Amino acid sequence: MAKPSKKLFIKTYGCQMNVYDSERMIDALEPMGYEAVDAVDDADLVILNTCHIREKAAEKVYSELGRLNQVKTARARGARPLVVGVAGCVAQAEGEEMIRRAPTVDLVFGPQTYHRLPEMLADVASGSRGLVETDFPVEDKFSILKSPSQPRLLARGATAFVTVQEGCDKFCTFCVVPYTRGAEFSRPVEHIAREVLDLASAGVREVTLLGQNVNAYHGTGPDGRDWTLGMLIEHLAGIDGIARLRYTTSHPRDMDETLLAAHRDIPQLMPYLHLPVQSGSDRILQAMNRGHTAADYYAAIDRIRAARPDIALSSDFIVGFPGESDEDFEATLGLVHNIGYAQAYSFKYSARPGTPAAEHDNQVSEEVKSARLEQLQSLLKQQQVRFNEQCLGREIDVLFDRPGRRPGQLVGRSPYLQAVHIDGSAVQAGEIARIEITSVGPNSLSGVVAQSPASAALRDAARAQGEVLSL
């Protein structure tokens, strides 16, 4: 491959799938001589890979485009022009409107068309401006994208994301995903396995399987049948070098028996499940078009805990959905009390243009939404702190993947996705080590390598403070 001569900067917003998409954009542009850089000032091409889930997402993108316009204008006076592209879900939703509002943008393309980046950039180089590619093409973009070079793979470190499923057919009334990502699509098993095998050969130890509705996965297997996510996980667990598997994000309606069996039988599948419920009120769940009741969610949790008793749970919650009453909100608090979460994400409802919920008349005031969110987050934080405290004095296997803030510090993840810090250890990034947890914080754990003299002393000190709880 020719030596890179052009510089690419990608700013990624939002979800883990966008992180994966940004990586694949870099892969797509590598044969054109583009090399990723960490600063706009060093770039010849800037891409904003956008997300439409969070509040005021589009406004944040336009604000960033305003700053890029200043850079591009200054560059126009020199010999190094700047090309600006906008990708992702905001690009998909805004389309031609983005070109009208932000003339500095050279191309706009949605999540399903980034495999066409080389030809889009060729059109821009030949004089096209305001290029918009927001179709849902028939071809499978994943099969068209080339595998990255070995140096690019090696740069990804010990953990990696792999998209296995895109789009959603659920049509929750608050969600833009069906409109920006399209209908559900699952990649063939062999394509996913080949990608994971390449990652394992480059030293990746943990792979997180991604999808907007990942446990609805139904990709074609080597036997020609549709495989479930549980079957896919079992297949990937057989790849040498892959020590850990995770998946996100799931829907309560799609926790089938093969997935429960995977949690029970496959040691590589980590005991952590992110299973969004959004609300504890049946009335609100129906208004959201979630397709399940609170009782259905409780039943799904009972089934997963029966299969994997040490499972740690996470979820998503929306407060202040149109028409949410005090009684509805109390039902959500009750569900949180009853289930118990190790982590969770909670947000105030914000209307997304084009979604049914945005048209509802009975919107909840910002004051009420803020008060409810504060109360819910306080409860969720209490549960997270309690879960972390239960790890004190325990020995936990940790995959270390990055340096910490202090010299000599290393940071990794527990099986339960907690951040774990150690200092002054011989452990290297990419290794899994058994760590004695000697102190806990609200958002992370600290420890030492188990069975070392320092470990024993700190363990005794921790136990002197109180009895260690079981998970």
Short mmCIF file of C-alpha atoms in Angstrom, two decimals:
data_model
loop_
_atom_site.label_atom_id
_atom_site.label_comp_id
_atom_site.label_asym_id
_atom_site.label_seq_id
_atom_site.Cartn_x
_atom_site.Cartn_y
_atom_site.Cartn_z
CA MET A 1 0.00 0.00 0.00
CA ALA A 2 1.18 3.51 -0.81
CA LYS A 3 2.50 5.62 2.02
CA PRO A 4 -0.36 7.71 3.52
CA SER A 5 -0.31 11.22 2.10
CA LYS A 6 -3.67 12.59 3.33
CA LYS A 7 -4.91 13.10 6.85
CA LEU A 8 -8.34 12.15 8.20
CA PHE A 9 -10.00 13.33 11.41
CA ILE A 10 -13.27 11.72 12.55
CA LYS A 11 -15.26 13.06 15.48
CA THR A 12 -17.62 10.37 16.75
CA TYR A 13 -20.80 11.13 18.65
CA GLY A 14 -23.07 8.77 20.56
CA CYS A 15 -23.33 5.02 20.54
CA GLN A 16 -20.80 2.21 20.33
CA MET A 17 -22.07 1.36 16.86
CA ASN A 18 -20.91 4.79 15.72
CA VAL A 19 -17.47 4.01 17.15
CA TYR A 20 -17.42 0.85 15.03
CA ASP A 21 -18.67 2.74 11.97
CA SER A 22 -15.91 5.32 12.37
CA GLU A 23 -13.32 2.55 12.44
CA ARG A 24 -14.76 1.09 9.25
CA MET A 25 -14.68 4.53 7.56
CA ILE A 26 -10.96 4.67 8.34
CA ASP A 27 -10.61 1.18 6.85
CA ALA A 28 -12.51 2.25 3.72
CA LEU A 29 -10.28 5.28 3.19
CA GLU A 30 -6.94 3.63 3.98
CA PRO A 31 -6.47 2.37 0.37
CA MET A 32 -6.90 5.98 -0.79
CA GLY A 33 -3.88 7.02 1.27
CA TYR A 34 -5.72 8.49 4.25
CA GLU A 35 -4.20 8.25 7.70
CA ALA A 36 -6.21 8.99 10.87
CA VAL A 37 -5.03 11.92 13.00
CA ASP A 38 -6.15 13.30 16.36
CA ALA A 39 -6.67 16.98 15.52
CA VAL A 40 -8.72 18.97 13.02
CA ASP A 41 -5.77 21.26 12.28
CA ASP A 42 -3.78 18.31 10.92
CA ALA A 43 -6.58 16.98 8.67
CA ASP A 44 -7.36 17.23 4.98
CA LEU A 45 -10.73 15.53 5.54
CA VAL A 46 -12.98 15.94 8.59
CA ILE A 47 -15.98 13.68 9.16
CA LEU A 48 -18.53 14.21 11.93
CA ASN A 49 -20.13 10.83 12.64
CA THR A 50 -23.35 11.87 14.32
CA CYS A 51 -25.95 10.36 16.64
CA HIS A 52 -29.63 11.38 16.85
CA ILE A 53 -30.48 9.72 20.17
CA ARG A 54 -29.40 12.41 22.63
CA GLU A 55 -31.17 15.71 23.18
CA LYS A 56 -30.29 18.59 20.87
CA ALA A 57 -28.08 16.30 18.78
CA ALA A 58 -28.57 18.25 15.55
CA GLU A 59 -27.86 21.60 17.24
CA LYS A 60 -24.53 20.28 18.56
CA VAL A 61 -23.55 19.17 15.06
CA TYR A 62 -24.40 22.55 13.53
CA SER A 63 -22.41 24.28 16.25
CA GLU A 64 -19.39 22.13 15.40
CA LEU A 65 -19.90 22.88 11.69
CA GLY A 66 -19.77 26.58 12.51
CA ARG A 67 -16.30 26.11 14.00
CA LEU A 68 -15.21 24.00 11.04
CA ASN A 69 -16.37 26.73 8.68
CA GLN A 70 -13.84 29.09 10.24
CA VAL A 71 -11.06 26.51 9.71
CA LYS A 72 -12.17 25.83 6.15
CA THR A 73 -12.34 29.54 5.30
CA ALA A 74 -8.82 30.09 6.63
CA ARG A 75 -7.58 27.08 4.69
CA ALA A 76 -9.12 28.38 1.45
CA ARG A 77 -6.49 31.11 1.41
CA GLY A 78 -3.70 28.55 1.40
CA ALA A 79 -2.72 25.49 -0.60
CA ARG A 80 -4.35 22.89 1.66
CA PRO A 81 -8.16 22.88 1.32
CA LEU A 82 -10.35 21.14 3.89
CA VAL A 83 -13.12 18.71 2.92
CA VAL A 84 -15.97 18.38 5.45
CA GLY A 85 -18.36 15.43 5.62
CA VAL A 86 -21.23 14.60 7.97
CA ALA A 87 -22.17 10.97 8.54
CA GLY A 88 -24.47 9.01 10.82
CA CYS A 89 -28.03 9.38 12.01
CA VAL A 90 -28.28 13.19 12.06
CA ALA A 91 -27.00 13.19 8.48
CA GLN A 92 -29.61 10.57 7.57
CA ALA A 93 -32.40 12.60 9.18
CA GLU A 94 -31.35 16.04 7.91
CA GLY A 95 -30.16 15.21 4.37
CA GLU A 96 -30.55 18.17 1.99
CA GLU A 97 -31.49 20.46 4.90
CA MET A 98 -27.96 20.11 6.28
CA ILE A 99 -26.43 21.30 3.01
CA ARG A 100 -28.79 24.27 3.00
CA ARG A 101 -28.07 25.25 6.61
CA ALA A 102 -24.33 24.55 6.51
CA PRO A 103 -22.79 25.32 3.09
CA THR A 104 -19.37 24.42 4.48
CA VAL A 105 -20.38 20.75 4.24
CA ASP A 106 -19.15 18.97 1.11
CA LEU A 107 -20.93 15.66 1.58
CA VAL A 108 -23.68 14.18 3.74
CA PHE A 109 -24.09 10.42 4.01
CA GLY A 110 -26.10 8.07 6.18
CA PRO A 111 -25.04 5.00 8.19
CA GLN A 112 -25.83 2.64 5.31
CA THR A 113 -23.68 4.33 2.67
CA TYR A 114 -20.24 4.91 4.20
CA HIS A 115 -18.83 2.02 2.14
CA ARG A 116 -19.24 4.41 -0.82
CA LEU A 117 -16.90 6.99 0.72
CA PRO A 118 -14.09 6.56 -1.84
CA GLU A 119 -16.38 7.27 -4.80
CA MET A 120 -18.12 10.11 -2.93
CA LEU A 121 -14.77 11.77 -2.25
CA ALA A 122 -13.77 11.28 -5.88
CA ASP A 123 -16.94 13.18 -6.88
CA VAL A 124 -16.09 15.98 -4.44
CA ALA A 125 -12.55 16.17 -5.83
CA SER A 126 -13.96 16.50 -9.35
CA GLY A 127 -15.98 19.54 -8.34
CA SER A 128 -19.24 18.21 -6.84
CA ARG A 129 -20.45 20.08 -3.78
CA GLY A 130 -23.33 19.41 -1.47
CA LEU A 131 -23.31 15.68 -2.20
CA VAL A 132 -26.05 13.80 -0.31
CA GLU A 133 -26.13 9.99 -0.01
CA THR A 134 -28.91 8.92 2.36
CA ASP A 135 -30.47 6.02 0.49
CA PHE A 136 -30.87 2.55 1.96
CA PRO A 137 -28.91 0.59 -0.67
CA VAL A 138 -29.67 -3.00 -1.55
CA GLU A 139 -26.05 -4.14 -1.30
CA ASP A 140 -24.53 -5.34 1.97
CA LYS A 141 -22.02 -2.66 2.96
CA PHE A 142 -20.13 -5.07 5.24
CA SER A 143 -19.34 -7.46 2.40
CA ILE A 144 -18.06 -4.58 0.26
CA LEU A 145 -15.78 -3.08 2.90
CA LYS A 146 -12.26 -4.48 2.82
CA SER A 147 -10.55 -5.87 5.90
CA PRO A 148 -8.15 -3.36 7.47
CA SER A 149 -4.42 -3.83 7.20
CA GLN A 150 -2.57 -5.64 9.98
CA PRO A 151 -1.13 -2.39 11.45
CA ARG A 152 -4.65 -0.97 11.69
CA LEU A 153 -5.87 -4.14 13.39
CA LEU A 154 -2.97 -4.11 15.83
CA ALA A 155 -3.78 -0.51 16.75
CA ARG A 156 -7.20 -1.53 18.08
CA GLY A 157 -5.78 -3.00 21.27
CA ALA A 158 -7.23 -5.71 23.49
CA THR A 159 -10.92 -4.92 22.99
CA ALA A 160 -13.02 -4.33 19.90
CA PHE A 161 -16.59 -3.76 18.73
CA VAL A 162 -18.13 -5.77 15.90
CA THR A 163 -21.50 -4.86 14.43
CA VAL A 164 -23.55 -7.99 13.79
CA GLN A 165 -27.02 -6.49 13.36
CA GLU A 166 -28.36 -3.10 12.29
CA GLY A 167 -31.73 -1.39 12.20
CA CYS A 168 -34.90 -2.15 14.10
CA ASP A 169 -38.43 -3.32 13.32
CA LYS A 170 -39.86 -2.52 16.78
CA PHE A 171 -40.88 1.13 16.08
CA CYS A 172 -40.91 2.42 19.66
CA THR A 173 -42.77 5.72 19.48
CA PHE A 174 -39.84 7.74 20.92
CA CYS A 175 -37.11 6.29 18.70
CA VAL A 176 -35.62 7.41 15.37
CA VAL A 177 -33.58 4.25 14.70
CA PRO A 178 -36.04 2.62 12.25
CA TYR A 179 -35.98 5.84 10.22
CA THR A 180 -32.22 6.48 10.32
CA ARG A 181 -30.82 2.93 10.35
CA GLY A 182 -33.65 1.18 8.50
CA ALA A 183 -35.13 -2.29 8.87
CA GLU A 184 -33.40 -5.07 10.77
CA PHE A 185 -30.47 -6.60 8.96
CA SER A 186 -28.21 -9.36 10.30
CA ARG A 187 -24.77 -10.14 8.89
CA PRO A 188 -23.98 -13.73 7.87
CA VAL A 189 -22.22 -15.79 10.54
CA GLU A 190 -19.19 -16.50 8.35
CA HIS A 191 -18.57 -12.78 7.69
CA ILE A 192 -18.67 -12.01 11.42
CA ALA A 193 -16.47 -14.98 12.31
CA ARG A 194 -13.88 -13.91 9.73
CA GLU A 195 -13.75 -10.42 11.21
CA VAL A 196 -13.44 -11.74 14.77
CA LEU A 197 -10.72 -14.17 13.68
CA ASP A 198 -8.75 -11.25 12.17
CA LEU A 199 -9.16 -9.30 15.41
CA ALA A 200 -8.01 -12.27 17.50
CA SER A 201 -4.92 -12.66 15.32
CA ALA A 202 -4.07 -9.02 16.08
CA GLY A 203 -4.29 -9.54 19.85
CA VAL A 204 -7.91 -8.62 20.60
CA ARG A 205 -9.08 -10.57 23.66
CA GLU A 206 -12.60 -9.19 24.12
CA VAL A 207 -15.24 -8.57 21.46
CA THR A 208 -18.54 -6.75 22.00
CA LEU A 209 -21.21 -7.67 19.47
CA LEU A 210 -23.28 -4.64 18.49
CA GLY A 211 -26.76 -4.09 17.16
CA GLN A 212 -29.62 -1.69 17.66
CA ASN A 213 -31.61 -4.79 18.57
CA VAL A 214 -28.77 -7.27 18.83
CA ASN A 215 -30.64 -10.18 20.39
CA ALA A 216 -33.01 -10.18 17.40
CA TYR A 217 -30.01 -11.34 15.36
CA HIS A 218 -31.00 -13.83 12.63
CA GLY A 219 -28.00 -14.07 10.31
CA THR A 220 -27.45 -16.91 7.87
CA GLY A 221 -25.32 -19.67 9.38
CA PRO A 222 -22.84 -21.99 7.64
CA ASP A 223 -25.64 -24.58 7.42
CA GLY A 224 -27.89 -22.20 5.46
CA ARG A 225 -30.31 -21.71 8.36
CA ASP A 226 -30.96 -18.50 10.27
CA TRP A 227 -28.89 -18.52 13.45
CA THR A 228 -29.84 -16.80 16.70
CA LEU A 229 -27.51 -14.62 18.74
CA GLY A 230 -26.98 -17.48 21.19
CA MET A 231 -25.84 -19.74 18.34
CA LEU A 232 -23.52 -17.02 17.01
CA ILE A 233 -21.95 -16.52 20.45
CA GLU A 234 -21.32 -20.25 20.80
CA HIS A 235 -19.61 -20.25 17.39
CA LEU A 236 -17.41 -17.22 18.16
CA ALA A 237 -16.43 -18.64 21.55
CA GLY A 238 -14.52 -21.33 19.65
CA ILE A 239 -12.10 -18.84 18.08
CA ASP A 240 -8.64 -19.10 19.66
CA GLY A 241 -7.58 -15.98 21.51
CA ILE A 242 -11.07 -14.61 22.21
CA ALA A 243 -11.36 -14.79 25.99
CA ARG A 244 -14.41 -12.58 26.44
CA LEU A 245 -17.65 -11.87 24.57
CA ARG A 246 -20.32 -9.28 25.26
CA TYR A 247 -23.32 -7.94 23.37
CA THR A 248 -25.45 -4.81 23.36
CA THR A 249 -28.18 -3.49 23.03
CA SER A 250 -30.97 -5.98 23.70
CA HIS A 251 -34.77 -6.00 23.82
CA PRO A 252 -36.76 -7.91 26.46
CA ARG A 253 -38.90 -9.56 23.78
CA ASP A 254 -35.90 -11.32 22.22
CA MET A 255 -34.31 -13.15 25.18
CA ASP A 256 -34.75 -16.62 23.67
CA GLU A 257 -33.70 -20.01 25.03
CA THR A 258 -30.51 -20.23 22.96
CA LEU A 259 -29.30 -16.93 24.42
CA LEU A 260 -30.14 -18.03 27.96
CA ALA A 261 -28.25 -21.27 27.30
CA ALA A 262 -25.25 -19.26 26.10
CA HIS A 263 -25.20 -17.34 29.38
CA ARG A 264 -25.42 -20.62 31.29
CA ASP A 265 -22.90 -22.68 29.30
CA ILE A 266 -20.31 -20.41 27.62
CA PRO A 267 -17.63 -19.10 29.99
CA GLN A 268 -16.42 -16.52 27.45
CA LEU A 269 -19.81 -14.74 27.63
CA MET A 270 -19.45 -12.22 30.42
CA PRO A 271 -22.03 -12.13 33.27
CA TYR A 272 -23.32 -8.69 32.34
CA LEU A 273 -26.54 -7.84 30.53
CA HIS A 274 -27.80 -4.47 29.33
CA LEU A 275 -31.56 -4.96 28.93
CA PRO A 276 -33.45 -1.66 28.49
CA VAL A 277 -36.93 -1.44 30.00
CA GLN A 278 -37.52 2.36 29.67
CA SER A 279 -40.45 2.44 32.17
CA GLY A 280 -42.04 0.36 34.90
CA SER A 281 -45.56 1.45 33.98
CA ASP A 282 -47.62 -0.77 31.67
CA ARG A 283 -49.56 2.26 30.49
CA ILE A 284 -46.40 4.07 29.44
CA LEU A 285 -44.84 0.94 27.97
CA GLN A 286 -47.94 0.58 25.78
CA ALA A 287 -47.73 4.24 24.75
CA MET A 288 -44.07 3.67 23.89
CA ASN A 289 -45.07 0.65 21.75
CA ARG A 290 -42.50 -1.46 23.59
CA GLY A 291 -44.47 -4.66 23.05
CA HIS A 292 -43.94 -5.95 26.59
CA THR A 293 -45.33 -5.33 30.06
CA ALA A 294 -43.51 -4.85 33.34
CA ALA A 295 -44.44 -8.46 34.20
CA ASP A 296 -42.83 -9.62 30.96
CA TYR A 297 -39.65 -7.80 31.92
CA TYR A 298 -39.63 -9.31 35.41
CA ALA A 299 -40.07 -12.76 33.84
CA ALA A 300 -37.13 -12.16 31.47
CA ILE A 301 -34.94 -11.14 34.41
CA ASP A 302 -35.99 -14.24 36.37
CA ARG A 303 -35.04 -16.46 33.42
CA ILE A 304 -31.63 -14.89 32.94
CA ARG A 305 -30.86 -15.03 36.67
CA ALA A 306 -31.85 -18.68 36.75
CA ALA A 307 -29.45 -19.35 33.88
CA ARG A 308 -26.63 -17.17 35.28
CA PRO A 309 -27.09 -16.39 39.00
CA ASP A 310 -24.12 -13.98 39.14
CA ILE A 311 -25.40 -11.82 36.26
CA ALA A 312 -25.01 -8.05 36.66
CA LEU A 313 -27.79 -6.00 35.11
CA SER A 314 -27.94 -2.66 33.36
CA SER A 315 -30.85 -0.84 31.74
CA ASP A 316 -32.13 2.33 30.08
CA PHE A 317 -34.87 4.53 31.51
CA ILE A 318 -36.81 7.46 30.05
CA VAL A 319 -38.59 9.78 32.48
CA GLY A 320 -41.25 12.29 31.53
CA PHE A 321 -42.58 10.44 28.49
CA PRO A 322 -45.74 12.22 27.24
CA GLY A 323 -48.59 11.53 29.64
CA GLU A 324 -46.41 10.06 32.39
CA SER A 325 -48.20 10.57 35.71
CA ASP A 326 -46.82 10.47 39.24
CA GLU A 327 -48.25 6.96 39.53
CA ASP A 328 -46.46 5.88 36.32
CA PHE A 329 -43.17 7.24 37.61
CA GLU A 330 -43.64 5.49 40.96
CA ALA A 331 -44.04 2.23 39.03
CA THR A 332 -40.62 2.84 37.46
CA LEU A 333 -39.06 3.47 40.87
CA GLY A 334 -40.70 0.28 42.13
CA LEU A 335 -39.25 -1.74 39.27
CA VAL A 336 -35.77 -0.39 39.97
CA HIS A 337 -36.13 -1.26 43.67
CA ASN A 338 -37.28 -4.78 42.84
CA ILE A 339 -34.73 -5.62 40.12
CA GLY A 340 -31.54 -3.95 41.38
CA TYR A 341 -28.99 -2.70 38.84
CA ALA A 342 -25.21 -2.63 38.76
CA GLN A 343 -25.33 0.22 36.22
CA ALA A 344 -28.04 2.09 34.34
CA TYR A 345 -28.60 5.00 31.98
CA SER A 346 -31.48 7.41 32.48
CA PHE A 347 -32.66 10.39 30.47
CA LYS A 348 -35.40 12.95 30.26
CA TYR A 349 -37.72 12.36 27.34
CA SER A 350 -36.98 14.70 24.44
CA ALA A 351 -39.03 14.77 21.27
CA ARG A 352 -37.46 13.47 18.07
CA PRO A 353 -38.96 15.01 14.92
CA GLY A 354 -40.80 12.45 12.86
CA THR A 355 -41.51 10.07 15.74
CA PRO A 356 -45.12 9.48 16.93
CA ALA A 357 -44.43 10.55 20.52
CA ALA A 358 -43.31 13.98 19.34
CA GLU A 359 -46.89 14.67 18.20
CA HIS A 360 -48.50 13.89 21.56
CA ASP A 361 -50.32 16.78 23.22
CA ASN A 362 -49.70 15.76 26.83
CA GLN A 363 -46.00 16.62 27.08
CA VAL A 364 -44.54 16.67 30.59
CA SER A 365 -42.98 19.93 31.78
CA GLU A 366 -39.21 20.26 31.96
CA GLU A 367 -39.46 21.04 35.69
CA VAL A 368 -41.28 17.77 36.40
CA LYS A 369 -38.94 15.78 34.14
CA SER A 370 -35.87 17.19 35.88
CA ALA A 371 -37.22 16.42 39.35
CA ARG A 372 -38.10 12.86 38.38
CA LEU A 373 -34.74 12.28 36.72
CA GLU A 374 -32.90 13.48 39.81
CA GLN A 375 -34.90 11.09 42.01
CA LEU A 376 -34.38 8.12 39.68
CA GLN A 377 -30.67 8.75 39.23
CA SER A 378 -30.20 9.00 42.99
CA LEU A 379 -31.70 5.54 43.42
CA LEU A 380 -29.71 4.07 40.54
CA LYS A 381 -26.49 5.56 41.92
CA GLN A 382 -27.20 4.01 45.32
CA GLN A 383 -27.57 0.61 43.67
CA GLN A 384 -24.38 1.05 41.65
CA VAL A 385 -22.40 2.02 44.76
CA ARG A 386 -23.81 -0.95 46.67
CA PHE A 387 -22.89 -3.32 43.83
CA ASN A 388 -19.34 -1.96 43.75
CA GLU A 389 -19.05 -2.26 47.53
CA GLN A 390 -19.96 -5.94 47.27
CA CYS A 391 -16.75 -6.44 45.30
CA LEU A 392 -14.53 -5.29 48.17
CA GLY A 393 -12.16 -8.07 49.20
CA ARG A 394 -13.10 -10.30 46.27
CA GLU A 395 -10.76 -11.66 43.61
CA ILE A 396 -11.91 -10.73 40.10
CA ASP A 397 -10.44 -11.47 36.68
CA VAL A 398 -9.68 -8.18 34.93
CA LEU A 399 -8.75 -7.58 31.29
CA PHE A 400 -6.34 -4.65 31.24
CA ASP A 401 -6.50 -2.57 28.09
CA ARG A 402 -5.12 0.93 28.67
CA PRO A 403 -2.79 3.06 30.82
CA GLY A 404 -4.26 5.06 33.67
CA ARG A 405 -3.86 8.73 34.44
CA ARG A 406 -0.94 8.26 36.81
CA PRO A 407 2.50 6.92 35.81
CA GLY A 408 2.61 3.14 36.22
CA GLN A 409 -1.16 2.83 36.52
CA LEU A 410 -3.11 0.37 34.36
CA VAL A 411 -6.88 0.26 33.81
CA GLY A 412 -9.06 -2.64 32.78
CA ARG A 413 -12.59 -4.01 32.98
CA SER A 414 -14.08 -6.57 35.31
CA PRO A 415 -16.50 -9.20 33.97
CA TYR A 416 -19.23 -6.83 35.18
CA LEU A 417 -17.86 -3.96 33.04
CA GLN A 418 -16.52 -1.98 36.01
CA ALA A 419 -13.33 0.00 35.56
CA VAL A 420 -10.51 -1.47 37.67
CA HIS A 421 -7.22 0.33 38.45
CA ILE A 422 -3.91 -1.13 39.60
CA ASP A 423 -0.58 0.58 40.30
CA GLY A 424 2.99 -0.59 39.88
CA SER A 425 2.18 -4.03 38.56
CA ALA A 426 4.03 -6.30 36.15
CA VAL A 427 0.73 -6.92 34.34
CA GLN A 428 0.74 -5.73 30.71
CA ALA A 429 -2.05 -4.24 28.61
CA GLY A 430 -3.87 -7.06 26.86
CA GLU A 431 -3.46 -9.48 29.79
CA ILE A 432 -6.18 -10.91 32.01
CA ALA A 433 -5.05 -10.95 35.65
CA ARG A 434 -6.73 -12.00 38.87
CA ILE A 435 -7.05 -8.89 41.00
CA GLU A 436 -7.84 -8.54 44.69
CA ILE A 437 -10.21 -5.57 45.07
CA THR A 438 -8.89 -3.40 47.89
CA SER A 439 -10.93 -0.22 47.52
CA VAL A 440 -14.09 0.84 45.76
CA GLY A 441 -15.51 4.10 44.48
CA PRO A 442 -18.87 5.00 42.99
CA ASN A 443 -17.59 4.52 39.43
CA SER A 444 -14.53 2.26 39.66
CA LEU A 445 -12.58 -0.28 41.68
CA SER A 446 -8.93 -0.49 42.67
CA GLY A 447 -6.81 -3.47 43.60
CA VAL A 448 -3.58 -5.40 43.43
CA VAL A 449 -2.56 -8.65 41.78
CA ALA A 450 -4.02 -11.46 43.88
CA GLN A 451 -1.86 -13.50 46.25
CA SER A 452 0.91 -10.90 46.41
CA PRO A 453 2.14 -9.69 49.85
CA ALA A 454 0.59 -6.27 49.19
CA SER A 455 -2.66 -7.96 48.29
CA ALA A 456 -2.82 -9.87 51.55
CA ALA A 457 -2.17 -6.75 53.65
CA LEU A 458 -4.74 -4.65 51.83
CA ARG A 459 -7.27 -7.49 51.92
CA ASP A 460 -6.95 -7.76 55.69
CA ALA A 461 -7.38 -4.00 56.05
CA ALA A 462 -10.47 -4.05 53.84
CA ARG A 463 -12.04 -6.91 55.78
CA ALA A 464 -11.34 -5.12 59.08
CA GLN A 465 -13.71 -2.38 57.90
CA GLY A 466 -16.63 -4.77 57.65
CA GLU A 467 -17.89 -8.04 56.31
CA VAL A 468 -17.55 -8.49 52.53
CA LEU A 469 -20.93 -8.96 50.87
CA SER A 470 -21.57 -11.64 48.28
CA LEU A 471 -22.65 -10.70 44.76
#
